PDB file of C-alpha atoms in Angstrom:
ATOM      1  CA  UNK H   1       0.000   0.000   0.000  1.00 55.00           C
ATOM      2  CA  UNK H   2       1.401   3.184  -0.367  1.00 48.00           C
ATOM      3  CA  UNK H   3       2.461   5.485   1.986  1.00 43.00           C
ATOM      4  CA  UNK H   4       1.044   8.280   3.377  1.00 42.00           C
ATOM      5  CA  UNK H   5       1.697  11.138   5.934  1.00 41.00           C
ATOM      6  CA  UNK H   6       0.417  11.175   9.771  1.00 38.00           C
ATOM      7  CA  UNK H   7      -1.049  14.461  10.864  1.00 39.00           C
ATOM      8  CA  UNK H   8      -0.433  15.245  13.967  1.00 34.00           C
ATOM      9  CA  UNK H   9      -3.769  14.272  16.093  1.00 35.00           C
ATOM     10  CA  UNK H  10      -6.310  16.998  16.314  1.00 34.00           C
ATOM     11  CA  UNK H  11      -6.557  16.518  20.547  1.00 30.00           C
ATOM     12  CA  UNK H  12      -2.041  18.096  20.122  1.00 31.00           C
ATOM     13  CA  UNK H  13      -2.471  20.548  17.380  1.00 30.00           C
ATOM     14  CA  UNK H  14      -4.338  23.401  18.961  1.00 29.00           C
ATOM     15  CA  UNK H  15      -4.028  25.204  15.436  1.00 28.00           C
ATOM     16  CA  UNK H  16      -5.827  23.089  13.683  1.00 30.00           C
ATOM     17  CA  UNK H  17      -8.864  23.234  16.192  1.00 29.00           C
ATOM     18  CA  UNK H  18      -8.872  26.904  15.673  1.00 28.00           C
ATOM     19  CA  UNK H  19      -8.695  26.599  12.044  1.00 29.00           C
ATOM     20  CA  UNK H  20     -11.301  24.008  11.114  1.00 31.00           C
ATOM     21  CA  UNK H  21     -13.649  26.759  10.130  1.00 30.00           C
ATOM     22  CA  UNK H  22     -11.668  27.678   6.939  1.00 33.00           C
ATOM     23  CA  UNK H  23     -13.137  25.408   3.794  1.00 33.00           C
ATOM     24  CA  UNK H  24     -10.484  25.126   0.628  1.00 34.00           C
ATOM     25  CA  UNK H  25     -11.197  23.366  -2.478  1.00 37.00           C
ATOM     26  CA  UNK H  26      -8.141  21.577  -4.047  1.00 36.00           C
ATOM     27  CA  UNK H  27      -7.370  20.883  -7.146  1.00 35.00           C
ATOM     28  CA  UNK H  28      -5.640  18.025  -8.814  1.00 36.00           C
ATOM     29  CA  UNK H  29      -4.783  17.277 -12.361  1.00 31.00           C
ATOM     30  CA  UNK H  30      -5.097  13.553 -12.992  1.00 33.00           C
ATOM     31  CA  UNK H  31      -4.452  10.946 -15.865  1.00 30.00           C
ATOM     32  CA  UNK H  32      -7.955   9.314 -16.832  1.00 32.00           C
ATOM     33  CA  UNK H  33      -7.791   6.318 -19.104  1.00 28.00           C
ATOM     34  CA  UNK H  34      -4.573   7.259 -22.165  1.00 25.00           C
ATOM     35  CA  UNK H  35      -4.062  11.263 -22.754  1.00 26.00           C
ATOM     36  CA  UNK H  36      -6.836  12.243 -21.160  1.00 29.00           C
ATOM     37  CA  UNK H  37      -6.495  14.644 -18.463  1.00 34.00           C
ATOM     38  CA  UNK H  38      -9.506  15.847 -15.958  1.00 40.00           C
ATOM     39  CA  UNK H  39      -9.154  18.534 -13.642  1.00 42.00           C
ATOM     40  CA  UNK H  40     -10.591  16.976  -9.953  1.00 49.00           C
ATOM     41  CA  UNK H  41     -11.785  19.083  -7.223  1.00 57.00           C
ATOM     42  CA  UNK H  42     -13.445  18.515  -3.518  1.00 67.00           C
ATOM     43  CA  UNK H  43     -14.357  20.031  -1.027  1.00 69.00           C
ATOM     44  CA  UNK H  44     -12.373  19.665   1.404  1.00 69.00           C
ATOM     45  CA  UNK H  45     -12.191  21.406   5.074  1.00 68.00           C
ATOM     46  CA  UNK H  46      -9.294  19.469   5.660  1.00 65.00           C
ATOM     47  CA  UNK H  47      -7.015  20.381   3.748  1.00 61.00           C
ATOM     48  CA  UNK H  48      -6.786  24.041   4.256  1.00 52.00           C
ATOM     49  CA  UNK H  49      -6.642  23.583   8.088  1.00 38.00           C
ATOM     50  CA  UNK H  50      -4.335  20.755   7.926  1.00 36.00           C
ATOM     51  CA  UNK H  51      -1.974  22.608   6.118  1.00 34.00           C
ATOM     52  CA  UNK H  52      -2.427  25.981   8.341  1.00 35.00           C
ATOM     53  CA  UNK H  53      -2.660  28.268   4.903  1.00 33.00           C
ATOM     54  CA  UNK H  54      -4.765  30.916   4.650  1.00 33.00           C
ATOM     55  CA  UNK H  55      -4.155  31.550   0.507  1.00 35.00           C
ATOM     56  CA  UNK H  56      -6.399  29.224  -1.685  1.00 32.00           C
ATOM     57  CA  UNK H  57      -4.291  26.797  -4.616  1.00 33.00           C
ATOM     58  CA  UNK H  58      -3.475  29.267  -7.274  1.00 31.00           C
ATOM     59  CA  UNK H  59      -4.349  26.228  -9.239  1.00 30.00           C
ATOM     60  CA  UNK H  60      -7.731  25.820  -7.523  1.00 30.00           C
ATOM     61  CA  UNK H  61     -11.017  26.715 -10.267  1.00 30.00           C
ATOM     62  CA  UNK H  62     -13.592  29.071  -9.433  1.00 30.00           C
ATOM     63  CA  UNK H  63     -15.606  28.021  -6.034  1.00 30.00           C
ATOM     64  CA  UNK H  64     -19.444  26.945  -7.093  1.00 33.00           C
ATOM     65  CA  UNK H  65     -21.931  28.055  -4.704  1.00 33.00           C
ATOM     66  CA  UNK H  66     -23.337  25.131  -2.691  1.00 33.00           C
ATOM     67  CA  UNK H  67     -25.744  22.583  -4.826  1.00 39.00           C
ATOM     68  CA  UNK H  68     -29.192  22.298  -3.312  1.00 38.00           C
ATOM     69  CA  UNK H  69     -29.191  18.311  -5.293  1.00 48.00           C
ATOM     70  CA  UNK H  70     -30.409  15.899  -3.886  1.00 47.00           C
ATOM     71  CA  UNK H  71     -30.500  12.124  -4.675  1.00 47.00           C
ATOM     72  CA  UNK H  72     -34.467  10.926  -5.099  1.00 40.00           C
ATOM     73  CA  UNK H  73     -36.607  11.221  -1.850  1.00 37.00           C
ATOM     74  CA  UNK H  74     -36.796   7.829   0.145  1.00 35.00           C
ATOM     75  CA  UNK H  75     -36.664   5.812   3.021  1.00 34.00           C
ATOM     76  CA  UNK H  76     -33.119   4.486   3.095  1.00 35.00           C
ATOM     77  CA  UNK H  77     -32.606   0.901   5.161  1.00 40.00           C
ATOM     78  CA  UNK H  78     -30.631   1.852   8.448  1.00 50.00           C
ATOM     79  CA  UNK H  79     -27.769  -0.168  10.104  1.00 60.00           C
ATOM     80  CA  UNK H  80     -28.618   0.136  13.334  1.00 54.00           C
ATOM     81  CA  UNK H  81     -27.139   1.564  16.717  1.00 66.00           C
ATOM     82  CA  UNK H  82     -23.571   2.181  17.481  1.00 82.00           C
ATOM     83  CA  UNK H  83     -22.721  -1.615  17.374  1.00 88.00           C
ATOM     84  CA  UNK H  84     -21.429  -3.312  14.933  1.00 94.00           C
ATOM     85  CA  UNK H  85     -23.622  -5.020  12.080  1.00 93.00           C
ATOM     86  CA  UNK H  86     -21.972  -7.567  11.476  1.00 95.00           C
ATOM     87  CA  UNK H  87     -20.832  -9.792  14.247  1.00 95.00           C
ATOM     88  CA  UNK H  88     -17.806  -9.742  15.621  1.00 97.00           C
ATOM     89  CA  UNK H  89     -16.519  -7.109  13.283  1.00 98.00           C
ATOM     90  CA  UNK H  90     -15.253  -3.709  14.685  1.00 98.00           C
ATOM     91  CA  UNK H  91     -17.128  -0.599  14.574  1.00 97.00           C
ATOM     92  CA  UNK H  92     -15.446   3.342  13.615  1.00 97.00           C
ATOM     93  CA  UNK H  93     -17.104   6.560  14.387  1.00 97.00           C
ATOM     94  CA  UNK H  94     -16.344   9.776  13.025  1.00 96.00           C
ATOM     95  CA  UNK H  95     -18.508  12.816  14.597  1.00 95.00           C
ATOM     96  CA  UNK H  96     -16.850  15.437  12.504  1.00 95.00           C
ATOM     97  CA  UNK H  97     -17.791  13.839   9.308  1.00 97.00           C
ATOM     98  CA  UNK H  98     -20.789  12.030  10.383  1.00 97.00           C
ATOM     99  CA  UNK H  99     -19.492   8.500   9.553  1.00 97.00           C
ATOM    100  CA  UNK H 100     -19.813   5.151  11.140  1.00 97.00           C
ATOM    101  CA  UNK H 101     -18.808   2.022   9.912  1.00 98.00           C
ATOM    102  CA  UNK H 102     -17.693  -1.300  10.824  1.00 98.00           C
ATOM    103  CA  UNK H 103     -14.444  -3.441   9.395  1.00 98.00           C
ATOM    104  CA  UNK H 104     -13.545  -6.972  10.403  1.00 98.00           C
ATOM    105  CA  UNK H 105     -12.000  -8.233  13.337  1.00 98.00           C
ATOM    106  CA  UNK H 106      -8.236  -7.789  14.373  1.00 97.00           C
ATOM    107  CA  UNK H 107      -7.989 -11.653  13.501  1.00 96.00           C
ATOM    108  CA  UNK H 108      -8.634 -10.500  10.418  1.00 96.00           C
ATOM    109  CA  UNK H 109      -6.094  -8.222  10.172  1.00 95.00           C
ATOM    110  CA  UNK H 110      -7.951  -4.886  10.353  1.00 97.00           C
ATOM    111  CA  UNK H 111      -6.795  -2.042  12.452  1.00 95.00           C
ATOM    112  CA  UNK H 112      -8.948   0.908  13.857  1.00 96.00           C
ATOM    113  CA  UNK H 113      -6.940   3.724  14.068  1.00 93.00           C
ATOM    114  CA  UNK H 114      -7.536   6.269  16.673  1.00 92.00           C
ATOM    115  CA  UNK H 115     -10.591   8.182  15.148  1.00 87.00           C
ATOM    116  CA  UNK H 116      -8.231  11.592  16.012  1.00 87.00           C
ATOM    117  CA  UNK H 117      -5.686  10.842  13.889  1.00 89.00           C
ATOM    118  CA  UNK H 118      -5.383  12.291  10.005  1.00 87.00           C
ATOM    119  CA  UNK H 119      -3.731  10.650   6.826  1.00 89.00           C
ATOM    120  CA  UNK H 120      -2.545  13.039   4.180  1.00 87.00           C
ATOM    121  CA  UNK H 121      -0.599  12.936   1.112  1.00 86.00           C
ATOM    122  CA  UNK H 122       1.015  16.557   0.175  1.00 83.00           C
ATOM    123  CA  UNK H 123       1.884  17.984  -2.944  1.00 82.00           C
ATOM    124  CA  UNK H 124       5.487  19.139  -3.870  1.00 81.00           C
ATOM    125  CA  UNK H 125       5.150  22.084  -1.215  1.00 85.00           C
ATOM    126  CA  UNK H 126       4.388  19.414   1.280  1.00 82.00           C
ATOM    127  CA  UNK H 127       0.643  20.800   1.984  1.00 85.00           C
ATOM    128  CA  UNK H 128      -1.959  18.559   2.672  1.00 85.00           C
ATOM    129  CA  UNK H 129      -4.066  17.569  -0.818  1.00 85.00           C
ATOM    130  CA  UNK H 130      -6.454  14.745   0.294  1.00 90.00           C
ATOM    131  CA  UNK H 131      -6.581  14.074   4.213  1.00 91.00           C
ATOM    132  CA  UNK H 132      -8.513  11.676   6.418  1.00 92.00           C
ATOM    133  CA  UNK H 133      -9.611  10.665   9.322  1.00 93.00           C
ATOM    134  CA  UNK H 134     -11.764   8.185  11.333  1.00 95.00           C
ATOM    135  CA  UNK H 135      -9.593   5.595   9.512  1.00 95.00           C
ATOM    136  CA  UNK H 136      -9.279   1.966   9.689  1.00 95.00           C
ATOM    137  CA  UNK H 137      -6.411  -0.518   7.956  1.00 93.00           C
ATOM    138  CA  UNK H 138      -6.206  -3.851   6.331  1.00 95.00           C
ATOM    139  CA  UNK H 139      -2.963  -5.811   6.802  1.00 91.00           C
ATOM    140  CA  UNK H 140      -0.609  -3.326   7.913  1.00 79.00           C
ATOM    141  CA  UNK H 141       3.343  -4.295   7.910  1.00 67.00           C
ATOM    142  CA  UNK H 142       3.504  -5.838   4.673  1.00 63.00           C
ATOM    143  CA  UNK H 143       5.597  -4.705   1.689  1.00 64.00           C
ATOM    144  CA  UNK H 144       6.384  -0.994   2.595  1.00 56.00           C
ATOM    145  CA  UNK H 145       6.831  -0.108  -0.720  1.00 51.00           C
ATOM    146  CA  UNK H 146       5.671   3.219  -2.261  1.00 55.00           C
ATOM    147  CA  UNK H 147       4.242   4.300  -5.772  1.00 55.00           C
ATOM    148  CA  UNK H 148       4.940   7.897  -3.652  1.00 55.00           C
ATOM    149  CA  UNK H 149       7.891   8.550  -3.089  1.00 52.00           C
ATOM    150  CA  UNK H 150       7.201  11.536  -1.220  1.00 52.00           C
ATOM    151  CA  UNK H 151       4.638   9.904   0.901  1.00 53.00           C
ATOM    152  CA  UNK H 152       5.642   8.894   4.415  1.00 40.00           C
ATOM    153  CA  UNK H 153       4.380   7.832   7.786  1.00 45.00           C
ATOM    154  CA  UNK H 154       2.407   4.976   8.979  1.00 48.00           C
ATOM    155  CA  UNK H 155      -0.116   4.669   6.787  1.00 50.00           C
ATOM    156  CA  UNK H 156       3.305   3.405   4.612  1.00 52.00           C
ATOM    157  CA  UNK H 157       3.655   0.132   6.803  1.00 56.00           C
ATOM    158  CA  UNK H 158       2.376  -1.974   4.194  1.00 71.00           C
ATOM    159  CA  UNK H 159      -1.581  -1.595   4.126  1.00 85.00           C
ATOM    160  CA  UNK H 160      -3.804  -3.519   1.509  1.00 92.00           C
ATOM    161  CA  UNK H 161      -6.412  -1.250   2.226  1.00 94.00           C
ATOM    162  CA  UNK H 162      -7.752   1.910   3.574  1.00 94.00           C
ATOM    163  CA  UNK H 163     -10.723   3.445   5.394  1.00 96.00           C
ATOM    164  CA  UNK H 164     -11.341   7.026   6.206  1.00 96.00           C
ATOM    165  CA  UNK H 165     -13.758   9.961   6.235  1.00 97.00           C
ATOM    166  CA  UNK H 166     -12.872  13.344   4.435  1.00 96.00           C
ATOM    167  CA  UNK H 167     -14.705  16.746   3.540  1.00 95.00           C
ATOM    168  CA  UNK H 168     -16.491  19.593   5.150  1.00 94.00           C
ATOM    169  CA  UNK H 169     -16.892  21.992   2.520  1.00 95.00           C
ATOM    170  CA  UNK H 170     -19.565  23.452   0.055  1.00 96.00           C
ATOM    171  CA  UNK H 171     -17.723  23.831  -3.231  1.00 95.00           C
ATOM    172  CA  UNK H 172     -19.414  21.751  -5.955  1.00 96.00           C
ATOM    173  CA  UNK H 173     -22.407  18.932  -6.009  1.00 97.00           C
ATOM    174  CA  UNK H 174     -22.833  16.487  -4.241  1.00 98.00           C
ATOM    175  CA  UNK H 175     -22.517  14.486  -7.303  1.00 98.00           C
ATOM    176  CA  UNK H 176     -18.784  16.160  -8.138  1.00 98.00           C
ATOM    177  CA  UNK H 177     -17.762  15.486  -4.817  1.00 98.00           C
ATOM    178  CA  UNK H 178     -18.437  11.998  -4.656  1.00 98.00           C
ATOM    179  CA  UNK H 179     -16.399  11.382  -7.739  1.00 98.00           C
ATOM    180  CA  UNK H 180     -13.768  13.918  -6.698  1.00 97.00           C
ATOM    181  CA  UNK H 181     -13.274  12.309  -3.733  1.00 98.00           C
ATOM    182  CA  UNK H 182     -12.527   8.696  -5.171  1.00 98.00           C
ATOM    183  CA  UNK H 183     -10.487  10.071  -8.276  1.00 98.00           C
ATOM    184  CA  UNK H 184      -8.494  12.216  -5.866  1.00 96.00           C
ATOM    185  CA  UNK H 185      -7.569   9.642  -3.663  1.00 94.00           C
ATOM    186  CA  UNK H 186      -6.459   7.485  -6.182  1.00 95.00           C
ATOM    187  CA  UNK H 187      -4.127  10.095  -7.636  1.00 93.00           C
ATOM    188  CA  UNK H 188      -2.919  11.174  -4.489  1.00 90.00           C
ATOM    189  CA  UNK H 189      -2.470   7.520  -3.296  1.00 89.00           C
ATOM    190  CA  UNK H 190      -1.200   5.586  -6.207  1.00 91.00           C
ATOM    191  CA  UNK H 191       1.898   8.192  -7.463  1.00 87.00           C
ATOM    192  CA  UNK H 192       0.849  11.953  -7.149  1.00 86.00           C
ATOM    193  CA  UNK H 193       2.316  14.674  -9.144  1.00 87.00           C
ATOM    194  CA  UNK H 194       5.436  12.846  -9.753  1.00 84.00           C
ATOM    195  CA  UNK H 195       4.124  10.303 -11.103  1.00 88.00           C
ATOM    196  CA  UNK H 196       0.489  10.566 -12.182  1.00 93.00           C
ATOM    197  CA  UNK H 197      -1.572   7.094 -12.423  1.00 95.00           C
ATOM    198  CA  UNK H 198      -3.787   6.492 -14.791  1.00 97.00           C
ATOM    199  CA  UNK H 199      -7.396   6.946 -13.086  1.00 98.00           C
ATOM    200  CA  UNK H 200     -11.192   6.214 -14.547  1.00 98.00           C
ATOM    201  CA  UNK H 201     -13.800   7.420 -12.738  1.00 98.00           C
ATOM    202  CA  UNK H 202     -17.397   6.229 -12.929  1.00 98.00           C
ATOM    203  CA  UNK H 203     -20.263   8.211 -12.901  1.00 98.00           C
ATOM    204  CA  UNK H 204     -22.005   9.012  -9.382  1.00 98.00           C
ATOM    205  CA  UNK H 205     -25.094   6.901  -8.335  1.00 98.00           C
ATOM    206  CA  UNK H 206     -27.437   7.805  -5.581  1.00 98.00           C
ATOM    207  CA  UNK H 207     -26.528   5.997  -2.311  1.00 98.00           C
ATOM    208  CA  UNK H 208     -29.806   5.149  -0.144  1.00 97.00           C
ATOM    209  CA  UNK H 209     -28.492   3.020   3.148  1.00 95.00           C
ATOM    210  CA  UNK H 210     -27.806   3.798   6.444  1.00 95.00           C
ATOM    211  CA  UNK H 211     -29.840   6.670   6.659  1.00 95.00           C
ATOM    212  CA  UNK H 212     -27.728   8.255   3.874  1.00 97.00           C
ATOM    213  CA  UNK H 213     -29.055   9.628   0.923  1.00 96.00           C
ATOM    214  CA  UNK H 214     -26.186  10.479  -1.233  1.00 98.00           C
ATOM    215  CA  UNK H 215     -23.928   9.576  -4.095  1.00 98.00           C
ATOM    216  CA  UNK H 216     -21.118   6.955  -4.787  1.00 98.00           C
ATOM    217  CA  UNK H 217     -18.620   6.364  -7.283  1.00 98.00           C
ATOM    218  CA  UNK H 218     -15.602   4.088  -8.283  1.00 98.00           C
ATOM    219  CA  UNK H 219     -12.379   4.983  -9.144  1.00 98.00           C
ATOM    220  CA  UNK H 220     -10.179   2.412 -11.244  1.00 98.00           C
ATOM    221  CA  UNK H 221      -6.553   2.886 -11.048  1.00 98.00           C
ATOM    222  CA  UNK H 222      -3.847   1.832 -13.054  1.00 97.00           C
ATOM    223  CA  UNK H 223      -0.410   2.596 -11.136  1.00 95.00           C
ATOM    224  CA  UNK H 224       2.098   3.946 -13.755  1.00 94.00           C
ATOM    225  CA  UNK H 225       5.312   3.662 -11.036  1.00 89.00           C
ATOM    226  CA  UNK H 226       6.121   0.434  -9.471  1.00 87.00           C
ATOM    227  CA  UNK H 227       9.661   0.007  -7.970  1.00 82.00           C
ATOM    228  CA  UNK H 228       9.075  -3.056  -6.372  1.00 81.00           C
ATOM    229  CA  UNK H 229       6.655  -5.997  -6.534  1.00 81.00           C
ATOM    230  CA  UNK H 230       5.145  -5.019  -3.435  1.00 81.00           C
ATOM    231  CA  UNK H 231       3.499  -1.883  -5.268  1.00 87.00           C
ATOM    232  CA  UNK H 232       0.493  -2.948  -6.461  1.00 92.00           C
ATOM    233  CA  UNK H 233      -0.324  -3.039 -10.464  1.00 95.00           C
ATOM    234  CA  UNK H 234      -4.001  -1.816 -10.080  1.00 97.00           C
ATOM    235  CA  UNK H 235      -6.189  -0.093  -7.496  1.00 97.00           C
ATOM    236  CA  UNK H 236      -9.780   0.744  -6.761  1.00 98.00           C
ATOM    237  CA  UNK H 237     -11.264   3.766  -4.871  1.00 98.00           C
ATOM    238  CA  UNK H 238     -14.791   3.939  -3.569  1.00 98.00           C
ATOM    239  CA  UNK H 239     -16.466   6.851  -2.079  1.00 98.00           C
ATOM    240  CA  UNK H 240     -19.732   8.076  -0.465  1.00 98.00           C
ATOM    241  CA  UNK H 241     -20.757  11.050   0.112  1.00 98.00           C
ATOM    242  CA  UNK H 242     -23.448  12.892   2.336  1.00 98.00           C
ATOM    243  CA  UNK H 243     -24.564  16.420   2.460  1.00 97.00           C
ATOM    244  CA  UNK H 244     -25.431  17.619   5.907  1.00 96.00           C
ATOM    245  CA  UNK H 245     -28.394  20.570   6.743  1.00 95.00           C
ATOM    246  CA  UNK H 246     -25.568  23.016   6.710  1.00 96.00           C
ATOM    247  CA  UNK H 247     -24.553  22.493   3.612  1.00 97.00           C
ATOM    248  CA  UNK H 248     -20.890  21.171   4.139  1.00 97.00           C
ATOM    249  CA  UNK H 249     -20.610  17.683   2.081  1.00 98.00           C
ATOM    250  CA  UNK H 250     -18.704  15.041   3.686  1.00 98.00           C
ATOM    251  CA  UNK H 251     -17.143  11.748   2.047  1.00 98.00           C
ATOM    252  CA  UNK H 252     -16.283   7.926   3.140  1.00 98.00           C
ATOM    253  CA  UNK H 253     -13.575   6.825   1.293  1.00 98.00           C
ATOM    254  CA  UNK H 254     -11.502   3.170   0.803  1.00 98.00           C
ATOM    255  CA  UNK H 255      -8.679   2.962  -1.531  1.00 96.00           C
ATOM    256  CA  UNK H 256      -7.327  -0.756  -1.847  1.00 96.00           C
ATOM    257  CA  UNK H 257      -4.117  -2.544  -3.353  1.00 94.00           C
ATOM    258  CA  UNK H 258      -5.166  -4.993  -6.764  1.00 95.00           C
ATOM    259  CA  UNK H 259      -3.913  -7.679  -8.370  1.00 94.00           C
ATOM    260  CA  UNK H 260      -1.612  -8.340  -4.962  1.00 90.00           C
ATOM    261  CA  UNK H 261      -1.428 -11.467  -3.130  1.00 90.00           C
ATOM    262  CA  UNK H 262      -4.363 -11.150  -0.334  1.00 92.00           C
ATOM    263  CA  UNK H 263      -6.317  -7.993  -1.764  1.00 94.00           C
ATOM    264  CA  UNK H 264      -9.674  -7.196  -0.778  1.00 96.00           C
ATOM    265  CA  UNK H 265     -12.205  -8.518  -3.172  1.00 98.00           C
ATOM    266  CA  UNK H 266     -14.849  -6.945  -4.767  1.00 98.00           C
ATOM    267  CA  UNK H 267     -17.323  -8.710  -2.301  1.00 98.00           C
ATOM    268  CA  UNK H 268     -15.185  -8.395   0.808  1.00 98.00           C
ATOM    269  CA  UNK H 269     -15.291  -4.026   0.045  1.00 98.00           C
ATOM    270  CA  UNK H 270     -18.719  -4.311  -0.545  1.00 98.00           C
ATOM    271  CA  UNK H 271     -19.718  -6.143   2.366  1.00 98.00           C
ATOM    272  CA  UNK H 272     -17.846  -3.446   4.736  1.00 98.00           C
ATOM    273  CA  UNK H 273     -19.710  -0.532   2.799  1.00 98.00           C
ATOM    274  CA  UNK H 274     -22.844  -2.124   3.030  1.00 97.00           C
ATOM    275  CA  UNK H 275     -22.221  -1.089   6.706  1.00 97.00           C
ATOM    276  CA  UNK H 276     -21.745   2.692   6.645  1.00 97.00           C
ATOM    277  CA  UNK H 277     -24.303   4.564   8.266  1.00 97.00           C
ATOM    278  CA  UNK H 278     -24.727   8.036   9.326  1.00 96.00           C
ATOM    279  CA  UNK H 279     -24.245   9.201  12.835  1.00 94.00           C
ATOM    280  CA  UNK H 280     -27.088  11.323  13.284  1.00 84.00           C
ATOM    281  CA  UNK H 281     -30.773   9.879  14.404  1.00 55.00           C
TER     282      UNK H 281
END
């Protein structure tokens, strides 16, 4: 898996507590399919407070005023209470993003990390372009490996796999964001600037479950940089994302290795979305 950089937690970094009101949309140029190149954006409170700027990207396109789209009214299926649903698995909350999910059990090789703690990956000016938190691991200490050079930190212990939660801005659709989100991370994750992967993303589809009513889309990544054998030759990104009665959107995210020995399957990422639920009612 590669590496990424720990922020340092939230509960030690008074600044960014003071900062988290300050919403930045990023931009990112990345490599869809052969010569084709689509300019992704999200938005992203994250980012800007992470990175303790107070200019936006020069880079960054023209904010859009908050969407007021909305998937098709229904009555989304709930996952229910704070437990996990499925047994014996292990159960992540993030409050700031309005998350919760469950992964499988530490037999299993999952890890929960503390729901405090960010992953980033930074650009050349090592800011902060896609951060997490409320994150969870599959099968850390593997092949450290990186398609990133530039990345570092634990998330670069060898993970197959990784959870998080991301967002808190208005910039954009709900739609955009949710494919934004999963092309984003799989630039950011699978090379970065310095060596751009080659990234499809699908088209957003409404997301009814947990009592979430938002979109999802796929990212598929092909990783253009592999040093080692232990860098994975594909990828896949999923996202979900929710907008809140505020108007800040907010995103679930897993990236995971491909086409490496013990990857995730199709059904195994499936089954641990079909658990994400919103923290509120």
């Amino acid at each position: 898996m590669p590496q990424s950089k720990i922020l340092e937690r939230n509960a030690e970094h008074q600044t960014s507590t003071r900062t988290t009101s300050r919403r930045m949309k990023k931009t990112l140029i990345a490599a869809l399919g052969i010569g084709v190149a689509l300019t992704l954006s999200a938005c992203n409170e994250d980012t800007d407070s992470s990175s303790k700027g107070k200019d936006k990207d020069k880079g960054a396109s023209q904010s859009k005023a908050p969407s007021a789209e909305s998937p098709a009214p229904g009555s989304p299926k709930k996952p229910s209470g704070r437990g996990p649903v499925v047994a014996g698995w292990q159960t992540q909350t993030s409050e700031k993003h309005h998350f919760r999910y469950d992964v499988p059990a530490k037999a299993d090789k999952w890890n929960v990390i503390e729901k405090d703690t960010s992953l980033s990956y930074t650009d050349k000016a090592g800011k902060p372009i896609v951060v997490m938190n409320g994150a969870a691991n599959y099968r850390q200490g593997g092949c450290g490996s990186s398609p990133n050079p530039k990345a570092v930190g634990e998330a670069g212990k060898g993970q197959l796999a990784t959870v998080g939660t991301t967002g808190g801005g208005t910039d954009g659709t709900l739609r955009e964001n949710a494919r934004n989100w999963a092309g984003n991370w799989g630039f950011a994750a699978y090379g970065g600037p310095d060596h751009k992967p080659k990234i499809k993303v699908s088209q957003a589809k409404p997301w009814k479950q947990g009592g979430i009513e938002g979109y999802t889309a796929t990212a598929e990544v092909t990783v253009t940089n592999r040093p080692s054998s232990c860098v994975p030759p594909k990828a896949v990104v999923h996202s979900i994302a929710q907008k809140l009665p505020d108007g800040t959107m907010h995103g679930w995210v897993i990236y995971a290795d491909q086409g490496v020995p013990k990857a995730l399957t199709d059904a195994e990422i499936k089954k641990v979305m079909s658990t994400v639920r919103s923290t509120d009612g």
